[in-house]
XYZ file of C-alpha atoms in Angstrom:
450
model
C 0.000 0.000 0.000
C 1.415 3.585 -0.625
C 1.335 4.619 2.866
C 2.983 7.712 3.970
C 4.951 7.850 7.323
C 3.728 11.420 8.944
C 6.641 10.839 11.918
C 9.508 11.742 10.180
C 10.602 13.745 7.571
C 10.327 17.785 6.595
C 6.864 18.405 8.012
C 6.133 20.938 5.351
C 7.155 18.049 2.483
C 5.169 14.890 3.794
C 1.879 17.492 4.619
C 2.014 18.583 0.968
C 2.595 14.817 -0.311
C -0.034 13.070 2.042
C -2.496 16.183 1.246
C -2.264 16.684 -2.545
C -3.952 13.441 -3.284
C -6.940 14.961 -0.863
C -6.596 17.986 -2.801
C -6.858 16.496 -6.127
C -10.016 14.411 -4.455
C -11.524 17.333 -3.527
C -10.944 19.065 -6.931
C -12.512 16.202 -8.310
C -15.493 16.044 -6.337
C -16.009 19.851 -6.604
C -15.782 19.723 -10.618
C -18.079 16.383 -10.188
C -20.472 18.493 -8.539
C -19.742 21.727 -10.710
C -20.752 19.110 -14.140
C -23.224 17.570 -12.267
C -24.819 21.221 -11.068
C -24.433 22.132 -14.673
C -26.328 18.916 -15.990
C -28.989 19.921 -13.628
C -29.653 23.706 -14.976
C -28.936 23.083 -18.751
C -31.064 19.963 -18.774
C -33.786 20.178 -15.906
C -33.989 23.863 -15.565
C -33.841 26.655 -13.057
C -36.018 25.418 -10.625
C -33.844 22.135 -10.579
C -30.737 24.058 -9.438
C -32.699 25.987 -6.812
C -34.108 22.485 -5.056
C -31.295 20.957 -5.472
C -29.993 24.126 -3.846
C -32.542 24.282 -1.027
C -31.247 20.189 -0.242
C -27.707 20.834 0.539
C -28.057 22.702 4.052
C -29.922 19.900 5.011
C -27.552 17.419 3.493
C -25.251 19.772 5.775
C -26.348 19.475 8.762
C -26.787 15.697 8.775
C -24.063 14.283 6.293
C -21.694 16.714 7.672
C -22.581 15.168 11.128
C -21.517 11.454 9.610
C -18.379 13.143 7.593
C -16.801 14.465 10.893
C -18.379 11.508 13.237
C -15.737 8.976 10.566
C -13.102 12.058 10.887
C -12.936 11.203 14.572
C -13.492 7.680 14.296
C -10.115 7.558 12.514
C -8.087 10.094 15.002
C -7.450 6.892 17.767
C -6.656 4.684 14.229
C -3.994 7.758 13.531
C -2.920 7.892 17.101
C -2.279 3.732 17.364
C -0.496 4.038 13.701
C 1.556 6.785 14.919
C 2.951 4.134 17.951
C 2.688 1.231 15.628
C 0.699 -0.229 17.697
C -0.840 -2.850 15.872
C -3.017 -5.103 17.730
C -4.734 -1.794 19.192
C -4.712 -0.210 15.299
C -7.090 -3.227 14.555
C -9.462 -2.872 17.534
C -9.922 0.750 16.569
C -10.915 -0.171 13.145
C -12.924 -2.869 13.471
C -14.963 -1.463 15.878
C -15.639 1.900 14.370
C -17.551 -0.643 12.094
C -19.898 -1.369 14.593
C -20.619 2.455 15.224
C -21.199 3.188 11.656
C -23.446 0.763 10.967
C -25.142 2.067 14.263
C -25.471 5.524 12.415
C -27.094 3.886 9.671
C -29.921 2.254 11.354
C -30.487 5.198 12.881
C -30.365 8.288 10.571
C -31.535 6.684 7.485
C -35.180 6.571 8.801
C -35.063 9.380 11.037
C -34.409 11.818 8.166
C -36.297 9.727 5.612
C -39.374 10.512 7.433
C -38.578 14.094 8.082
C -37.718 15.264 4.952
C -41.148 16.877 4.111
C -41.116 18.935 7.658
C -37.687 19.847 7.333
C -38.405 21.648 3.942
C -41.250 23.304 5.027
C -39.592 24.657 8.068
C -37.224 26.280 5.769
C -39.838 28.158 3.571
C -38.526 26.434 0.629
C -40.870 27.893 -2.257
C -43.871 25.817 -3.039
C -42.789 25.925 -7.450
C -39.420 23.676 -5.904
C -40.957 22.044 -2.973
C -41.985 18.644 -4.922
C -38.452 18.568 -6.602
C -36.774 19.005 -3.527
C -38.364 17.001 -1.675
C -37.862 14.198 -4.164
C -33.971 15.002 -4.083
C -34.058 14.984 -0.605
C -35.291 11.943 0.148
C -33.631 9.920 -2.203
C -30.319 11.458 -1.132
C -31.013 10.382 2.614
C -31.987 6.873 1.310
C -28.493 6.598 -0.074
C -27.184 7.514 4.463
C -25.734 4.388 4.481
C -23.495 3.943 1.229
C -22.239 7.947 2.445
C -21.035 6.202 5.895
C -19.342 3.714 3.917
C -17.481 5.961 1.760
C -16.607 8.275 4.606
C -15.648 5.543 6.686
C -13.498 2.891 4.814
C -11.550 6.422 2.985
C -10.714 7.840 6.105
C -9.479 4.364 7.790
C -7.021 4.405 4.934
C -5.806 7.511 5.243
C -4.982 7.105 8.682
C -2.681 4.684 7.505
C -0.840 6.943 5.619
C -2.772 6.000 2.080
C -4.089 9.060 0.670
C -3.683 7.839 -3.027
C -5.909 5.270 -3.517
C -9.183 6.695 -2.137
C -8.082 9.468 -4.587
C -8.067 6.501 -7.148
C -11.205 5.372 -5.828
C -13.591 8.548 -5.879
C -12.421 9.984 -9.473
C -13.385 6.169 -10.554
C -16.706 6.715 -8.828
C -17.245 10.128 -9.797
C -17.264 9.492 -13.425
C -19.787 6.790 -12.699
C -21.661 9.459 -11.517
C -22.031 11.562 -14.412
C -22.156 8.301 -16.752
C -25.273 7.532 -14.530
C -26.737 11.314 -14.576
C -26.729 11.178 -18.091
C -28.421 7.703 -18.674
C -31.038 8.292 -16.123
C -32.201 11.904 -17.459
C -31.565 11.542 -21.066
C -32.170 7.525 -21.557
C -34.770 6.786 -18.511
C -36.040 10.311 -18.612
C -35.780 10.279 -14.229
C -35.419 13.798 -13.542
C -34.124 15.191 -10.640
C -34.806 11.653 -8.879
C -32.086 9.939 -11.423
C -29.633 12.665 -9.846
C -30.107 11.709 -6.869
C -29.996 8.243 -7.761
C -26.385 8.508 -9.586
C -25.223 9.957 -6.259
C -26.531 7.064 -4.035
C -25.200 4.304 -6.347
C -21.717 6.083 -7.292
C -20.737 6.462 -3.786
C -21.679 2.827 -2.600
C -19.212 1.751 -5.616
C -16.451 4.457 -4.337
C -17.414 2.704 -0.538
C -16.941 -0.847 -1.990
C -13.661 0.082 -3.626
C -11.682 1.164 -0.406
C -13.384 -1.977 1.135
C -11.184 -3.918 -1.347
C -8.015 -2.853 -0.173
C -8.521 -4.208 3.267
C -8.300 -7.379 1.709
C -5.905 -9.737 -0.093
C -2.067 -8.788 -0.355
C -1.636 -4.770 -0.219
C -4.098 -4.539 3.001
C -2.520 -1.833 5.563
C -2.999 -4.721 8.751
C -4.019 -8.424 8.755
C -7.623 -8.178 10.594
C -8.621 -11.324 12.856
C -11.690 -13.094 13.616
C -11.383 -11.925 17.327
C -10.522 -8.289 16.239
C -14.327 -7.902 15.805
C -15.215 -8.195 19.171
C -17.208 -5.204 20.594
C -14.904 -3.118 22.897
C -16.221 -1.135 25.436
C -12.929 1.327 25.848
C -12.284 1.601 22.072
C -15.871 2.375 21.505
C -15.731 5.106 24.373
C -12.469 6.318 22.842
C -13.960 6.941 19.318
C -17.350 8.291 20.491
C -15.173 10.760 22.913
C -13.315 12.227 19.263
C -16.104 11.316 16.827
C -19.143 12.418 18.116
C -18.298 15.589 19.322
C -16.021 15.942 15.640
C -19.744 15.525 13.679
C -21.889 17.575 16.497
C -19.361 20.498 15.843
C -19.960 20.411 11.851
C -24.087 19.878 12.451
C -23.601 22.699 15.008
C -21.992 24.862 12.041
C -24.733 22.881 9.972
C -27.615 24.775 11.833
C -26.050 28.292 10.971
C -26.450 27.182 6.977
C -29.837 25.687 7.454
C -30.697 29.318 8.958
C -29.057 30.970 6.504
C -30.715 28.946 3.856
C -33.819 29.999 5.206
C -33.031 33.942 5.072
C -32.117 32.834 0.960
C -35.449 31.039 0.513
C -37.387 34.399 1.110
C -35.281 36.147 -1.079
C -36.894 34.041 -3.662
C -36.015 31.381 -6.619
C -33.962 33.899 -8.332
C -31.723 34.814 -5.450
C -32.263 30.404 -4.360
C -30.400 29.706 -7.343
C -27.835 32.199 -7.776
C -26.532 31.549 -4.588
C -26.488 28.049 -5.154
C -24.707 28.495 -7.822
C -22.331 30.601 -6.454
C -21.365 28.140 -4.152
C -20.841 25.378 -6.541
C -18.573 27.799 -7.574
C -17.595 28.764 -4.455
C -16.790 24.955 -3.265
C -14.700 24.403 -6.106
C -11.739 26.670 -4.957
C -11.775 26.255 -0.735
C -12.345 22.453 -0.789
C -8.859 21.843 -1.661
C -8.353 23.690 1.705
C -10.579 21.459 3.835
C -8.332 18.806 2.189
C -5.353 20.716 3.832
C -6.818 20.813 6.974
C -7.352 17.205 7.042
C -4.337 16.010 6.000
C -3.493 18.331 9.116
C -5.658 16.241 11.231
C -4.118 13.110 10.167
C -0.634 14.685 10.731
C -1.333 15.646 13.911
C -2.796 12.777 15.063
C 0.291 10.370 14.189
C 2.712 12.475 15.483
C 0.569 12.738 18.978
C 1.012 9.126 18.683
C 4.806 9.562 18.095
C 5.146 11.998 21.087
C 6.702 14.592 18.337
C 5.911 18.179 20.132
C 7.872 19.904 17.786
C 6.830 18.286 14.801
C 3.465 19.209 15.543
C 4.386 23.142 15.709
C 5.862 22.804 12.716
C 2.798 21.325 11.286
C 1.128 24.174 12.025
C 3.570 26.752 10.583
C 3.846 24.268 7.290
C -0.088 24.465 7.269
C -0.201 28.030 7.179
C 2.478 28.552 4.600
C 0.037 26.204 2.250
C -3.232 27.958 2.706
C -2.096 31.514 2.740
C -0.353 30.905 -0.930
C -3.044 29.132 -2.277
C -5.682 31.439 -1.041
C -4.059 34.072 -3.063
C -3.692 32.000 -6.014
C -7.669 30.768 -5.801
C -8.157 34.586 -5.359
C -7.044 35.880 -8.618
C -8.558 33.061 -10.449
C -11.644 32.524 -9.486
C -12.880 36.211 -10.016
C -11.298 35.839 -13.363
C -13.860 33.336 -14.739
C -16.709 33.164 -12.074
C -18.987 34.877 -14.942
C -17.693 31.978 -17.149
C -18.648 28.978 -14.484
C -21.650 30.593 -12.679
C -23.342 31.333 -16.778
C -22.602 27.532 -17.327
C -24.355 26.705 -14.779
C -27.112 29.448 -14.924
C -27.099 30.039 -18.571
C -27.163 33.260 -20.689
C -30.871 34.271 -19.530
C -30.734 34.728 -16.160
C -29.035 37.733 -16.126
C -30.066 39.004 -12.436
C -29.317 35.573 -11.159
C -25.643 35.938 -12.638
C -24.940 38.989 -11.502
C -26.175 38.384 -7.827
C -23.762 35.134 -8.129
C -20.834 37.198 -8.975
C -21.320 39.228 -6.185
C -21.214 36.564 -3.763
C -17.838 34.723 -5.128
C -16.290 38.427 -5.226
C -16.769 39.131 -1.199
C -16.745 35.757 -0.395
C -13.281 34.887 -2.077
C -11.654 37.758 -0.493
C -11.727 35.930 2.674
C -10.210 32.818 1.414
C -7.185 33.294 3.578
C -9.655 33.650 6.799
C -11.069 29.852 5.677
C -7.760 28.267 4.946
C -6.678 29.296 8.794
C -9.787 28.094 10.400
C -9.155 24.480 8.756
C -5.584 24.087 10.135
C -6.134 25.425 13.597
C -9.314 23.532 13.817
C -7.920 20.508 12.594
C -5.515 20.758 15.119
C -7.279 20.811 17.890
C -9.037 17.726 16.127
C -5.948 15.760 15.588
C -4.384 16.236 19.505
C -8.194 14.689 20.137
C -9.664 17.886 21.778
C -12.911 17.506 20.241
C -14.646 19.184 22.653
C -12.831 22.584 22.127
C -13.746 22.494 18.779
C -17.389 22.169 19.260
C -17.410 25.574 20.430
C -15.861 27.102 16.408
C -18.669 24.992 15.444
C -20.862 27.552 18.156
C -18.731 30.257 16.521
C -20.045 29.581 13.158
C -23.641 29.277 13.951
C -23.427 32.574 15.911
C -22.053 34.170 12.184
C -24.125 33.143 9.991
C -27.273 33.426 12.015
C -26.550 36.672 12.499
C -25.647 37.597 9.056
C -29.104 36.400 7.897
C -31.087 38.501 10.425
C -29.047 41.165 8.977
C -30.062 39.871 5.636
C -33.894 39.546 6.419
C -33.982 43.384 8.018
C -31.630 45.475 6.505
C -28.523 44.151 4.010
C -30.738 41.833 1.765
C -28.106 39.541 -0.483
C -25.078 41.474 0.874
C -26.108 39.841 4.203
C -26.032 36.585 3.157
C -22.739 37.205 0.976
C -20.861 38.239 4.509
C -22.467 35.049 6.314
C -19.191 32.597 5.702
C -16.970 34.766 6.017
C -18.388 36.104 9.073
C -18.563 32.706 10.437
C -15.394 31.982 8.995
C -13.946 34.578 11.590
C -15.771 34.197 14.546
C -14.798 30.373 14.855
C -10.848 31.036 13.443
C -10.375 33.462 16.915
C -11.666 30.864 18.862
C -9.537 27.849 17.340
C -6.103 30.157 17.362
C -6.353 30.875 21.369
C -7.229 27.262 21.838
C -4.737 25.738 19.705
C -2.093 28.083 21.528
C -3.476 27.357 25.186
C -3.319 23.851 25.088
C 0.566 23.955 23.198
C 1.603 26.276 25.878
C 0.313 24.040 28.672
C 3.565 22.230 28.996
C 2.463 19.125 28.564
C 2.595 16.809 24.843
C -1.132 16.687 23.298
C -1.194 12.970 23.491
C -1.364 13.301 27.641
C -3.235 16.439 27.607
C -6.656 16.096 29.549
C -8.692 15.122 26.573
C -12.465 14.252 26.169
């Protein structure tokens, strides 16, 4: 397996080599969702884009909750790596099997069933409502084969294998768009065969980081007995993973209420801001990707003992997302008309021009995202979930109060200032916590954790 050893080496050279295949994944997943955006507006129309639009805070706050919940799952997988401990390395992943599947059997009908409330509660316009909710449910049919994505990736990359799920989502993101074509052009599906390629895409990109745990190039030879249930590693992961996936609902809730100020703006305003962020997504994913090879990073060398290896982690970090911040700057306001008229197309002038607006303010606080996602992922790698809940408190707080500011005064500039607002309010937080707990004298692994 091409595994990558976090514990030694130039800290800045093995963060940009384990992290670049996360940032091409991420680029990949972002144009995926760019093409598959652009399928949606060219061939459905308008109102598509806007319910698919109105979908995603929801998908938010709940897949967002699963995303981080695996994150953290992983952290104690990262930690036992970084000792090489190996019969403990297989305990933690065997068991965070056992959790997952316990996610599934629980969210999957929970949010079925409340799809329908949940998009009335956000005044989602009744010309999109029967779209959306059609999306919506669909999407949180397809709960489970998200957890096993999330999952089995992240398990590998706390091994030090950040290539192959690379491999393994461009493989099932072309699936994807293979399968939104044939279902709206061949089977004539609509928005339900969108949601369908989705569902049946990422099951395949699940199923083919399942394969490498097996046969010759697996990372660690998993027993029969490893599948016991274990009380302490199940405590250990729900310690870092829930709290990891309550902190991104947490910043969920501040979208879903910011969502809401957009739905009252109308479907013009829905939809150029949803395209916007397509657009938007594209450029400051490859930063989340930073931040979790950060996490990873930080969570190996916690398991090495490395103190100053982590500090330089940090440093390393911030080199990488202040240069590429700049970089995403100057290009992304040099063809957003060009991606955001793709999407929108030539006759929705108003909608274009309110989308433009949006990635210009919004991509002048790249740098301000880029920080957040190192110090936060951090504090998420030395296992201190429970600190970072609060930027997760930090970003609610911004947003929601962004989009009272958009409902009574600002209109659209309101909600263009929400992110970034957030953004900031959650980046102070993480920077005096990071520092706190470095200057307490003691190495993260035996901080006081969770």
């Amino acid at each position: 397996m091409d595994a990558i050893d976090l514990t030694h080496g130039s800290p800045l050279k093995k963060i940009l080599l384990f992290s670049l295949p996360l940032v091409g994944g991420s680029i990949f997943q972002q144009l995926y969702n760019f093409i598959d955006t652009l399928i949606v507006g060219r061939l459905l129309g308008i109102d598509a884009v806007a319910a698919v639009g109105v979908y995603y805070p929801l998908n938010f706050l709940i897949l967002v909750f699963i995303q981080g919940s695996c994150i953290g799952f992983s952290i104690p997988l990262s930690h036992s790596v970084g000792k090489q401990a190996d019969q403990e390395s297989r305990e933690f992943l065997t068991n965070a099997v056992w959790l997952c599947l316990i996610m599934a059997l629980i969210f999957t009908p929970v949010m079925m069933l409340s799809a329908h409330s949940l998009l009335v509660a956000l005044n989602t316009p009744k010309s999109i409502l029967e779209m959306a909710l059609t999306f919506t449910t669909i999407s949180f049919f397809g709960i489970p084969a998200n957890i096993l994505y999330n999952y089995s990736a992240d398990a590998l990359r706390a091994f030090g294998d950040s290539i192959h799920p690379l491999y393994f989502l461009m493989a099932s993101l072309v699936l994807n768009i293979i399968l939104d074509l044939v279902f709206v052009l061949v089977f004539h599906l609509g928005i339900a065969g969108i949601a369908w390629a989705t569902v049946i895409s990422e099951f395949v990109g699940g199923l083919l980081n399942l394969m490498l745990f097996r046969g010759s190039r697996q990372p660690i030879t998993v027993r029969r007995a490893d599948w016991r249930w274990r009380g302490p590693r199940i405590k250990r992961m729900c310690v870092i993973g829930l709290p990891m996936g309550l902190e991104y609902s947490v910043s969920a809730i501040g979208a879903i209420i910011m969502q809401d100020a957009i739905n009252l703006l109308g479907p013009t305003i829905v939809a150029a801001q949803s395209a916007a962020e397509k657009v938007r997504q594209l450029f400051t994913l490859p930063m989340e990707s930073v931040g979790a090879a950060i996490a990873t990073y930080q969570a190996q060398n916690d398991g090495a003992q490395a103190r100053q290896r982590m500090k330089a982690g940090i440093f390393s970090g911030i080199w990488i997302q202040v240069i590429y911040s700049a970089v995403a700057f100057v290009v992304i306001n040099l063809f957003k008309t060009t991606f955001v008229t793709m999407i929108l197309g030539h006759h929705a002038a108003s909608a274009v021009q309110s989308a433009n607006q949006y990635i210009f303010i919004i991509s002048f606080f790249f740098p301000v995202h880029g920080l957040l996602m190192i110090f936060r992922n951090t504090l998420q790698g030395w296992g201190h979930s429970l600190y970072a809940i609060v930027s997760g408190i930090g970003e609610l707080l911004g947003r929601s109060l962004a989009s009272i500011l958009a409902i009574t005064s600002l209109g659209f500039v309101g909600i263009c200032y929400a992110n970034p607002v957030a953004w900031g309010f959650s980046l102070i937080y993480c920077v005096v916590m990071v520092v706190w707990v470095f200057r307490r004298g003691h190495q993260a692994a035996t901080a006081p954790k969770l």
